[in-house]
Coordinates of C-alpha atoms and ligand atoms in Angstrom, one line a residue:
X1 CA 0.0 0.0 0.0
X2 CA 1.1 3.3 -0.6
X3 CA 2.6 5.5 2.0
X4 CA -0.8 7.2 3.6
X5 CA -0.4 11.2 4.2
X6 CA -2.4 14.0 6.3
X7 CA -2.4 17.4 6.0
X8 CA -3.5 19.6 8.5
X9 CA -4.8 23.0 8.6
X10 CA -5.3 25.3 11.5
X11 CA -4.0 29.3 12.5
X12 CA -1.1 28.7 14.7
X13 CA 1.4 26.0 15.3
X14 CA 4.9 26.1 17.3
X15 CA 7.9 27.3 16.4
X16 CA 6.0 29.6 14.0
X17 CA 2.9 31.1 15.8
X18 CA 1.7 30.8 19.1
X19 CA -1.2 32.2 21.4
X20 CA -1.9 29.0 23.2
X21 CA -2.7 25.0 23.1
X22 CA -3.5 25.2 19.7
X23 CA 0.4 25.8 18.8
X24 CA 1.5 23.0 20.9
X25 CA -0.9 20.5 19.5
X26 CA 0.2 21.7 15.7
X27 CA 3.5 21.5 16.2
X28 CA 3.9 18.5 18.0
X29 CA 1.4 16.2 16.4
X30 CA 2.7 15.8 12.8
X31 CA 6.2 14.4 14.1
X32 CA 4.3 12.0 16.3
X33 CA 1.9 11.0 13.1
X34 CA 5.3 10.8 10.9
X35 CA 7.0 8.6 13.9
X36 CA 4.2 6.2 13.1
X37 CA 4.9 6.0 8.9
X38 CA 2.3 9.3 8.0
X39 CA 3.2 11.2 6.3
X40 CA 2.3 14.3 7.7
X41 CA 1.9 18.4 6.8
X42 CA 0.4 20.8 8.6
X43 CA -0.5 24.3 6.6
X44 CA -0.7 27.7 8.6
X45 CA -0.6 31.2 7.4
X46 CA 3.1 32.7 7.5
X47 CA 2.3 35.7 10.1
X48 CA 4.2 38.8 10.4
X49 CA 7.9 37.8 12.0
X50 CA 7.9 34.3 10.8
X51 CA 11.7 33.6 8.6
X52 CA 11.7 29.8 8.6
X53 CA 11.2 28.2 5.4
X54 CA 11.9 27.9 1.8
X55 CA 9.7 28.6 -1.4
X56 CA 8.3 25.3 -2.7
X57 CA 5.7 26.6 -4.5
X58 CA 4.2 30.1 -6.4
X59 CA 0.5 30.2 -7.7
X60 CA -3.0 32.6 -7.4
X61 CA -5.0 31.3 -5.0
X62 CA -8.6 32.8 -5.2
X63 CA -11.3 32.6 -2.5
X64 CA -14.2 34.8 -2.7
X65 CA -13.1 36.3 -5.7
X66 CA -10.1 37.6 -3.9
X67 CA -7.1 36.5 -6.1
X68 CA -3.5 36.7 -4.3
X69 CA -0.1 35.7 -6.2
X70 CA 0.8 33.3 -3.0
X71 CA 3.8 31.8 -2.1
X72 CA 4.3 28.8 0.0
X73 CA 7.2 28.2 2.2
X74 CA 8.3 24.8 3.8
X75 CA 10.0 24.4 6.7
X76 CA 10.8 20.9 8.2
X77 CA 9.6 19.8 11.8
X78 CA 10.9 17.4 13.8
X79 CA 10.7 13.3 12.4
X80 CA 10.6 14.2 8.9
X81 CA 7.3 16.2 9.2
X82 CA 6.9 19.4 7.6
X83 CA 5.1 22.8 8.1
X84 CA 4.0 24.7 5.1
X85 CA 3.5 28.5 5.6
X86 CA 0.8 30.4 3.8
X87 CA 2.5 34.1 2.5
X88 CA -0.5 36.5 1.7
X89 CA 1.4 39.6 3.1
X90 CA -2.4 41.7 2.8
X91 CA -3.9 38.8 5.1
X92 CA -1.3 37.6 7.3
X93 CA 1.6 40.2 7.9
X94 CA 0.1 42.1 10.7
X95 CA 0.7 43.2 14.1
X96 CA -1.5 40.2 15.7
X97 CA -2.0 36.4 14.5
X98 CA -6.0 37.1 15.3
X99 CA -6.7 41.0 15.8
X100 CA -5.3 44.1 17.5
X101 CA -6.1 45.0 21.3
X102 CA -8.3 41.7 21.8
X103 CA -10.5 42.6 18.7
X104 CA -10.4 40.2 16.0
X105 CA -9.8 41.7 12.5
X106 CA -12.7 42.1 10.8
X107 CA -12.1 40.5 7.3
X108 CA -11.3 37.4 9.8
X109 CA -13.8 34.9 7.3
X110 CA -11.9 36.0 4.3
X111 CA -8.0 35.4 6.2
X112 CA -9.8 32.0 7.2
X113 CA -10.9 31.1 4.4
X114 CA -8.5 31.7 2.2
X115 CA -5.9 29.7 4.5
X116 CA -8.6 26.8 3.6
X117 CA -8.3 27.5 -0.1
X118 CA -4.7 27.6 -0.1
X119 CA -4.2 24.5 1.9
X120 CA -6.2 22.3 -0.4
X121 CA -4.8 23.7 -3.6
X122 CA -1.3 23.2 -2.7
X123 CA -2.4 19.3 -1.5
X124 CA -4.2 19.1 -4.2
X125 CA -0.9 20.1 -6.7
X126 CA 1.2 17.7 -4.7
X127 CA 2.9 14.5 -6.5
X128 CA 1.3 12.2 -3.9
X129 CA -1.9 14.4 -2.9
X130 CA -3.1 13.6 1.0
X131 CA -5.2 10.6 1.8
X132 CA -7.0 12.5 4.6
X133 CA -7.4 16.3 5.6
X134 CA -7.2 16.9 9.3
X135 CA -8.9 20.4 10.0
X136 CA -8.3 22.4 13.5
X137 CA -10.8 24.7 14.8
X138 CA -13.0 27.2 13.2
X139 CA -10.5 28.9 11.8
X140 CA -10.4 25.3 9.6
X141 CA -14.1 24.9 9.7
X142 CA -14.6 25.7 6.0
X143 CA -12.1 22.8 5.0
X144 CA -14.3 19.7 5.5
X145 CA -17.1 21.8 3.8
X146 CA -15.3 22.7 0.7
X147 CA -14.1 19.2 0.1
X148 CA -17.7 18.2 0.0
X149 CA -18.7 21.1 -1.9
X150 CA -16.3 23.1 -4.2
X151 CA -13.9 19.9 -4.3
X152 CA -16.6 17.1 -4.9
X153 CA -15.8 16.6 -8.3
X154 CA -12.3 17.9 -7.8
X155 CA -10.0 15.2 -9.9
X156 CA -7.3 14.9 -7.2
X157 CA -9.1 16.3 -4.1
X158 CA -12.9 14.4 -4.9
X159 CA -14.0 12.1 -2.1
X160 CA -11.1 12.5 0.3
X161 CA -12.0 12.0 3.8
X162 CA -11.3 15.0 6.4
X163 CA -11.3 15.0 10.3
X164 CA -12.2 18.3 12.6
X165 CA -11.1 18.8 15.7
X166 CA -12.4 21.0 18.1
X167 CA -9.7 22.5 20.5
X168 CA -12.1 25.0 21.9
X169 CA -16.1 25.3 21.1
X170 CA -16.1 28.8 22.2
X171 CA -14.7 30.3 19.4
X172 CA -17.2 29.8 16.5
X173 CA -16.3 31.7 13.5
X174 CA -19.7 33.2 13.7
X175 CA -20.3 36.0 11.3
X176 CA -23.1 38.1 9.2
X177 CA -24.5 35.8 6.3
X178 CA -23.4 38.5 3.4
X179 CA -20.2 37.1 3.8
X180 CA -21.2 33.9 3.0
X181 CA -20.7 34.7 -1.1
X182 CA -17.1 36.0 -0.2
X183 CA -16.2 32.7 1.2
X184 CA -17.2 30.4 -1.5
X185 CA -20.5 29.6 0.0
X186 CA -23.7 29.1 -1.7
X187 CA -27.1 30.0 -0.2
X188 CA -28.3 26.8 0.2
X189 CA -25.2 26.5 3.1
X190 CA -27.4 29.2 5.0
X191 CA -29.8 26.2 6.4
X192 CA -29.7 25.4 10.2
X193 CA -28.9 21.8 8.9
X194 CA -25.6 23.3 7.5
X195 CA -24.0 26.1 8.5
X196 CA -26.7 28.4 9.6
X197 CA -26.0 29.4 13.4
X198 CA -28.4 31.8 14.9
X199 CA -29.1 33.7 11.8
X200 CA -26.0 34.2 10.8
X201 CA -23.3 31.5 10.1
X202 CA -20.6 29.5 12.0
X203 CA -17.7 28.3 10.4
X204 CA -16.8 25.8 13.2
X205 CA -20.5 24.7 12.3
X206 CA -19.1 24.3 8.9
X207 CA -16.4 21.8 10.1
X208 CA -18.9 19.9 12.6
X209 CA -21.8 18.8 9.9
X210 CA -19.4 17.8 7.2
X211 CA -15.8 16.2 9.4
X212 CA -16.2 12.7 8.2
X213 CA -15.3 12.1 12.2
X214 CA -14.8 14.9 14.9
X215 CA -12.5 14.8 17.6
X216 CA -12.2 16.8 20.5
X217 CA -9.1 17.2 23.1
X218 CA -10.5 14.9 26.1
X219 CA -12.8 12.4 26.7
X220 CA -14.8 14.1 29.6
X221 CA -15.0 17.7 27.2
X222 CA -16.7 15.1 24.4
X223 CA -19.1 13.9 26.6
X224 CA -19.4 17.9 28.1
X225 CA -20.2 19.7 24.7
X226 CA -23.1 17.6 23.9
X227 CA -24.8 19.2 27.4
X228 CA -26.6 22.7 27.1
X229 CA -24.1 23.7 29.8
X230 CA -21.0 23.4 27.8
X231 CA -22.4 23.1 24.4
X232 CA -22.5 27.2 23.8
X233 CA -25.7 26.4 21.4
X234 CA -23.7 23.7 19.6
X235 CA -24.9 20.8 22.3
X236 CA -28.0 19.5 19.9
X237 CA -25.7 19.6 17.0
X238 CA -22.6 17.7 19.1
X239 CA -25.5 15.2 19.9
X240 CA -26.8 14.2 16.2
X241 CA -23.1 13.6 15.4
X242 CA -22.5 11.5 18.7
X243 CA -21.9 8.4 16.4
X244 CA -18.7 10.2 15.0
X245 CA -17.7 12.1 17.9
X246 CA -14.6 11.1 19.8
X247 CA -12.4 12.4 22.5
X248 CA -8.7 11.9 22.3
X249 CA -6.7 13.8 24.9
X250 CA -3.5 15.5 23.9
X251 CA -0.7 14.6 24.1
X252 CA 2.7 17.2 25.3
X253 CA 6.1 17.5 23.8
X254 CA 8.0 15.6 25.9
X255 CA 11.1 17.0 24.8
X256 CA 10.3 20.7 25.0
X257 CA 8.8 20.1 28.6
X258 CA 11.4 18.2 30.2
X259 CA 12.8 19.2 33.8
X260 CA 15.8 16.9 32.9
X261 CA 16.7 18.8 30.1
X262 CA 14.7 22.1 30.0
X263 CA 17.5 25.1 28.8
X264 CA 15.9 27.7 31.0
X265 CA 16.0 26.0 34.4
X266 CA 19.2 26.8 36.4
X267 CA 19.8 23.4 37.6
X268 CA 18.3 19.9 35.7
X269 CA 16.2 17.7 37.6
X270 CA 13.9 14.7 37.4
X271 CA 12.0 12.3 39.5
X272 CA 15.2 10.7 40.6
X273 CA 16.1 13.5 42.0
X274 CA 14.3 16.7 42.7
X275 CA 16.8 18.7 44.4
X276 CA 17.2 21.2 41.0
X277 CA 13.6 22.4 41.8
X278 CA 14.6 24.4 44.5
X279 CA 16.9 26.3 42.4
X280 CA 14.3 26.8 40.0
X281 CA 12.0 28.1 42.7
X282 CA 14.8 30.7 44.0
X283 CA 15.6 31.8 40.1
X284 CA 11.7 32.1 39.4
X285 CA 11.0 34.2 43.0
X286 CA 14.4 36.5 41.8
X287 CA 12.9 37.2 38.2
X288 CA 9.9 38.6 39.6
X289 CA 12.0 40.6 41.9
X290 CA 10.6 38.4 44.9
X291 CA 12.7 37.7 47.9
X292 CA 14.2 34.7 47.8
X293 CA 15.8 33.6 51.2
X294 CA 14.8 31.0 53.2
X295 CA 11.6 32.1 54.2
X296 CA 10.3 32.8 50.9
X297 CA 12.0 29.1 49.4
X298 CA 9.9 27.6 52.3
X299 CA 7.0 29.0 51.7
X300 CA 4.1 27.7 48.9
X301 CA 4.5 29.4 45.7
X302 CA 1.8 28.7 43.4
X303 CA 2.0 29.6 39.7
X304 CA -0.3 30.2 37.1
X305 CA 0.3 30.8 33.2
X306 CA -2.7 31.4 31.0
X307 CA -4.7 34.1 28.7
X308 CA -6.2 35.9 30.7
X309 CA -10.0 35.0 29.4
X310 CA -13.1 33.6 31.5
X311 CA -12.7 30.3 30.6
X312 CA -9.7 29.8 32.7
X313 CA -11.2 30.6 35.9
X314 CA -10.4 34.3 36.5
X315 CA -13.9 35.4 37.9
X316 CA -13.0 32.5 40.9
X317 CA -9.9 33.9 41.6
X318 CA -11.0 37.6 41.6
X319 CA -14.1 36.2 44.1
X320 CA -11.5 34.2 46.3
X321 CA -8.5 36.7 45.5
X322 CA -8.6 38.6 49.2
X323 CA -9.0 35.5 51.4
X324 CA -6.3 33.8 49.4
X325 CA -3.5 36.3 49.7
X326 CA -4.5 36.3 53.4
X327 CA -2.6 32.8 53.5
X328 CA 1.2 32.4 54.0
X329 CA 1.7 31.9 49.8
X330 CA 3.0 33.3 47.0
X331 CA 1.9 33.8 43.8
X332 CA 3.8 34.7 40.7
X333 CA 1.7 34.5 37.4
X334 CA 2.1 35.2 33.7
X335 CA -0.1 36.1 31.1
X336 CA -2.1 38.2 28.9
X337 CA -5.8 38.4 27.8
X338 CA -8.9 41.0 29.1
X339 CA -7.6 44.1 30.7
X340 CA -9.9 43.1 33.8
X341 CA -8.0 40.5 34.5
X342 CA -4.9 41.9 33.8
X343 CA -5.8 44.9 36.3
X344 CA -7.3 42.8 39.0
X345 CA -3.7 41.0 38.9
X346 CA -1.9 44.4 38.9
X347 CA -3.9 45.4 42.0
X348 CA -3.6 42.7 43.6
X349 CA 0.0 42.8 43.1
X350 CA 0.1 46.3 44.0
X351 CA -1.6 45.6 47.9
X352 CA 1.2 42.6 48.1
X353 CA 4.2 43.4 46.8
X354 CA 5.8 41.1 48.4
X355 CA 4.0 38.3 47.9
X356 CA 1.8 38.8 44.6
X357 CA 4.0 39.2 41.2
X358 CA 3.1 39.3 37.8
X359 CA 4.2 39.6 34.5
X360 CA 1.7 41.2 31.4
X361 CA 2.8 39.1 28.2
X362 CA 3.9 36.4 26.3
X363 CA 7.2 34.9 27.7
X364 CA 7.9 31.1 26.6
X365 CA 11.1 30.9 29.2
X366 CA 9.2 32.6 32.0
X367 CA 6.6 29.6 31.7
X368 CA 9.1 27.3 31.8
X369 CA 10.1 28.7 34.3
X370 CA 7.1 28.8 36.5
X371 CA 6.6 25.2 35.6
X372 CA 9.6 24.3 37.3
X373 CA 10.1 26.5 39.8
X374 CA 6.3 26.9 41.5
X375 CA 4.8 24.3 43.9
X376 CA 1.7 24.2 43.1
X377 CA 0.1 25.4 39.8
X378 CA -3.0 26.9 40.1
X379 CA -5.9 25.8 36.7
X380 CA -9.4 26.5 38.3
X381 CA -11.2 26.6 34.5
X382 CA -14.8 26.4 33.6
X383 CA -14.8 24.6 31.1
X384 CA -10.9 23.0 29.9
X385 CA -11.3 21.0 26.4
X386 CA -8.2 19.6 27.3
X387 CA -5.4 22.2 28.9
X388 CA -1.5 21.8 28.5
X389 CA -0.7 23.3 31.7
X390 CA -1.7 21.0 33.9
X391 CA 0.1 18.3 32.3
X392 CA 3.5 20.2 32.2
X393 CA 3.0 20.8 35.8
X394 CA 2.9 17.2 36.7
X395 CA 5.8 16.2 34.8
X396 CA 7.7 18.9 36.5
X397 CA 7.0 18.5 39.9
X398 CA 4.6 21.1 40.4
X399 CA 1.5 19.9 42.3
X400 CA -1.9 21.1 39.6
X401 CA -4.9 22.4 41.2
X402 CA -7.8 22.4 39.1
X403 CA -11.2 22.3 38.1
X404 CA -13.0 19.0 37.5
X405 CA -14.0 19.8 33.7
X406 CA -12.7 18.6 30.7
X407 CA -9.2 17.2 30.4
X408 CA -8.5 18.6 34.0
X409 CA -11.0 16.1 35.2
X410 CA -9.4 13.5 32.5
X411 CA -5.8 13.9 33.8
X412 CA -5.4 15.2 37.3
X413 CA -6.4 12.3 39.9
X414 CA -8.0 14.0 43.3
X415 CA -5.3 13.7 46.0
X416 CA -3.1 11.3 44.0
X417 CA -1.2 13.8 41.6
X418 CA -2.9 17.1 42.1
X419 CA -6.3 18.4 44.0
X420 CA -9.7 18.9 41.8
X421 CA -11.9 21.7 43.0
X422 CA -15.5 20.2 43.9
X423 CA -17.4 22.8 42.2
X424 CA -16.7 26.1 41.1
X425 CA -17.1 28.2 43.7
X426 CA -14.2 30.2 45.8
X427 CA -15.4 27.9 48.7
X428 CA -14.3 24.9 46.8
X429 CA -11.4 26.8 45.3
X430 CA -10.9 27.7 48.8
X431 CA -11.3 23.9 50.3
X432 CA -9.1 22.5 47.2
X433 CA -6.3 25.2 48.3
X434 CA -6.5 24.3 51.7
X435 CA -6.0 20.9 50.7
X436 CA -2.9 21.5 49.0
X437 CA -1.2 23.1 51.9
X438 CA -1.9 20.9 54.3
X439 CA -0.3 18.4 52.0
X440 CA 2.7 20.4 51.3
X441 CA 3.7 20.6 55.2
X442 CA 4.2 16.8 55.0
X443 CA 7.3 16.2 53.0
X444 CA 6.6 12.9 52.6
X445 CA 3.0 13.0 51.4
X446 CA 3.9 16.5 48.9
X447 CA 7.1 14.0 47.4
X448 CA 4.0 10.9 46.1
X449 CA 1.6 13.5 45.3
X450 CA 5.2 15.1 43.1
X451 CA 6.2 11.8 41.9
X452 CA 2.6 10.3 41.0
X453 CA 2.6 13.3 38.7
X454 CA 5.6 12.4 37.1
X455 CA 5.3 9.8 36.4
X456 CA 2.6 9.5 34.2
X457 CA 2.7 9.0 30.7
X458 CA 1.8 11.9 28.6
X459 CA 3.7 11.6 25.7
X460 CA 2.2 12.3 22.0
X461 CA 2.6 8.6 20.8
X462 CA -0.6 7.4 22.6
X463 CA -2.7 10.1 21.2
X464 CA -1.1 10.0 17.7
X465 CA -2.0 6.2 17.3
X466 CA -5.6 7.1 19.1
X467 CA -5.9 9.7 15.7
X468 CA -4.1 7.1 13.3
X469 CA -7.3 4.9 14.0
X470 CA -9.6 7.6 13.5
X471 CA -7.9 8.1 9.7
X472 CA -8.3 4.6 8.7
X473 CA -12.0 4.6 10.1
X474 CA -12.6 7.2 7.7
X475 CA -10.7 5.7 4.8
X476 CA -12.1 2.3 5.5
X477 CA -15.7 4.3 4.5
X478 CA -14.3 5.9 1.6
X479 CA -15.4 5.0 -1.9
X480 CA -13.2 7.2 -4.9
Ligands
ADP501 P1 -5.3 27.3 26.0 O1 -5.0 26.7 24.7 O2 -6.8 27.3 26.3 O3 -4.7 28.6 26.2 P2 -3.6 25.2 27.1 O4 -3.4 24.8 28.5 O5 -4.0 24.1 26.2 O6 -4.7 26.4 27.1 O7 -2.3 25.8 26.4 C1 -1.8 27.0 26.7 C2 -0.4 27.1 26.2 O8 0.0 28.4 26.0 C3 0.6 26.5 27.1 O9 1.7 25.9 26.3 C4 1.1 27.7 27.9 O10 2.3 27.5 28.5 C5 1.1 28.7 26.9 N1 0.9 30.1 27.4 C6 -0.3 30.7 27.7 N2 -0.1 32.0 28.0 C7 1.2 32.2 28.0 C8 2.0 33.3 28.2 N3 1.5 34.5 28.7 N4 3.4 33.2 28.0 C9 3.9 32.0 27.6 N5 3.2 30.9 27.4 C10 1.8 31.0 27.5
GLC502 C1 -7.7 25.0 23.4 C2 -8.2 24.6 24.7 C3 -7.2 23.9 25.6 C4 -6.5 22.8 24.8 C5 -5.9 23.4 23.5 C6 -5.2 22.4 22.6 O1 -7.1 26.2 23.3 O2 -8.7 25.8 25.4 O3 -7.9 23.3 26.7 O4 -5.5 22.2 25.5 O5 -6.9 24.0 22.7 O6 -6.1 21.4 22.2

């Protein structure tokens, strides 16, 4: 049989473009697919700032009627996999991947879309053209729905099998249905059976109805969208396509989030021997210009990194945010996201100087550096379609508390490798916190609750083969 290939589309993938999971899962997927004889492509636009890559290929891509000389560059990941990186300077080569000052731009369907386009035509002029189209998120939404539409008859593209993914059901791709014309969309898509949402349309909609399977990040979140409470409006949809819904949890680069051989700890360490966290905990205090003698090293320093959104849990904290800092612990937290979060963090760290520190940004060492140097990392989500955080945590040491949604519930075990809040209230936040200190005063109990973490296996190979079956499910159905 002929070597099988996959190419995926989504918005951001690391090294080249990150704002959160998304990235991680992009970037480190294809070399686990490719470890396992896929081969495998993953197509993102080439955003302002991006240098990696070579010029495989020149050609107009149109979408909409919006025609753009394109070129497409190719840069290799690791394993043999490859990225190829959309250039549409007009689209792509502005000051944010998504929008300026947490405002999306507004020709967003058309950037979107075009990705889609651009993705299939350059599969689709490839010597050995993909045997299945893995699309991510809503930003890929309109991939599964072109294949079936504009591609039907398509002599190389016709009949191939794609797979969606939901990393986040939040973010629907929802706009006004006059763009529906400028995306390659013909009225009849504008039916609540299709991509109608609400009177206008959905492009994740798009990628739902026509994914030949569609996968979502954990178990529990795939069982959690099709309920009104997490479905945001998509839960009846989730629940006609329960027959092809599945939930694989992701995986994390084991490599890039190693304590044993992590570049921007000060001192290595690993389960064998944990003594290098301390000196991670001192350089992590300094950086945020905390003290760092023996009091402070003694004392519970619980970390968070995340944007700064409602899904992750910042309302809790701002409820529970006073009685917390009344406890003997430190908090030093990084991120960036809605300027009432990032103010209720200043604020906070304003009235504690001492004890509350935080950095507004992006910073890829400084989360590293958090993971290894906190105790406890602090993930009290509302909902959590899978989260990375938590997993890094664990392998580094650093105890996770969490909310019990979503892959928070799927990979944190109550008082075995982290604590899971009981509902999400500041009470339980409160309790759960409680908890955790209490724990951390016995040095034997805080070392299993370190070392169950650990030791667990989180590494992308499991999750690659879990999507490796989902592929030949859907070429096993597949009549060209
Ligand atoms: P989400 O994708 O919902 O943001 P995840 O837990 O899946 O949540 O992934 C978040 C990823 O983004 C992690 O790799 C995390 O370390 C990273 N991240 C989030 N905010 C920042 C930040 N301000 N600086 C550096 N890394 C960040
Ligand atoms: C989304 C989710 C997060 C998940 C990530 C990667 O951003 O919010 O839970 O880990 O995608 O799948």
């Amino acid at each position: 049989m002929a070597r099988r290939s996959v190419l995926l589309v989504g918005s951001e993938a690391q090294p080249f473009a990150k704002t959160g999971g998304l990235a991680d899962v992009l970037g480190a997927l294809p070399p686990a697919l490719q470890r396992l004889g896929w081969d495998a492509t993953v197509v993102l636009p080439r955003y302002r700032g991006v240098t990696a890559g070579t010029v495989v290929d020149t050609f107009p891509v149109t979408s909409g009627g919006f025609t753009r000389d394109t070129r497409f560059y190719e840069a290799p990941l690791a394993d043999g996999a490859r990225a190829v990186l959309v250039d549409c300077p007009e689209l792509y080569d502005r000051a944010g991947i998504y929008g300026a000052d947490s405002t999306d731009y507004p020709d967003s369907p058309r950037r979107f879309a075009f990705l889609s386009r651009a993705a299939l035509e350059f599969a689709a002029r490839r010597e050995t053209p993909p045997s299945i189209v893995h699309a991510h998120d809503w930003q890929a939404g309109l991939v599964p729905v072109y294949l079936r539409t504009l591609y039907a008859a398509h002599p190389v593209l016709r009949g191939t099998p794609s797979i969606f993914t939901i990393h986040n059901l939040a973010y629907q791709g929802v706009y006004e249905s006059d763009w529906l014309p400028r995306v390659d969309l013909g009225w009849d898509q504008f039916a609540p059976d299709r991509l109608e949402f609400y009177g206008r349309f959905s492009m994740l909609k798009g990628g739902i109805v026509d994914g030949r399977f569609v996968t979502t990040v954990s178990r529990r979140y795939a069982e959690e969208i099709q309920t009104p409470a997490f479905g945001f409006g998509f839960d009846g949809i989730l629940r006609a396509r329960r027959a092809d819904l599945v939930g694989i949890l992701n995986g994390i680069d084991d490599v890039e989030w190693d304590p044993a051989r992590d570049p921007f700890l000060p001192t290595r360490f690993s389960a064998a021997d944990l003594s290098g966290k301390r000196d991670a905990k001192a350089a992590v205090l300094q950086r945020y210009g905390l003290a760092a003698d023996e009091a402070a090293l003694a004392r519970p320093l619980v970390g968070m990194v995340s944007r700064m959104v409602d899904q992750k849990g910042f309302d809790l904290i701002a409820a529970a945010l006073d009685d917390l800092t009344r406890l003997d612990i430190a908090f030093v937290v990084l991120g960036t996201g809605e300027p009432r979060y990032q103010d209720m963090w200043r604020a906070a760290a304003a009235r504690h100087p001492d004890r509350v520190a935080v950095r507004i940004g992006f910073d890829e060492s400084l989360a590293h550096q958090i993971e290894g140097g906190a105790d406890m990392f602090l993930m009290p989500s509302r909902f959590e379609p899978c989260g990375l955080n938590q997993m890094y945590s664990m392998r580094y040491g650093t105890v996770p508390i969490v909310a019990g949604v979503g892959g928070l519930a799927d990979t944190v075990a109550d008082g075995v490798s982290g604590f899971v809040l009981a509902a999400h209230t500041p009470a339980a936040l409160r309790e759960a916190l409680d908890r955790a200190l209490a724990a951390f005063s016995d040095p034997a109990a805080w070392r299993a609750l370190q070392l169950a973490g650990m030791r667990q296996d989180f590494s992308w190979d499991r999750s690659a083969r879990e999507y490796v079956k989902i592929y030949e499910r859907a070429l096993a159905g597949v009549r060209r």
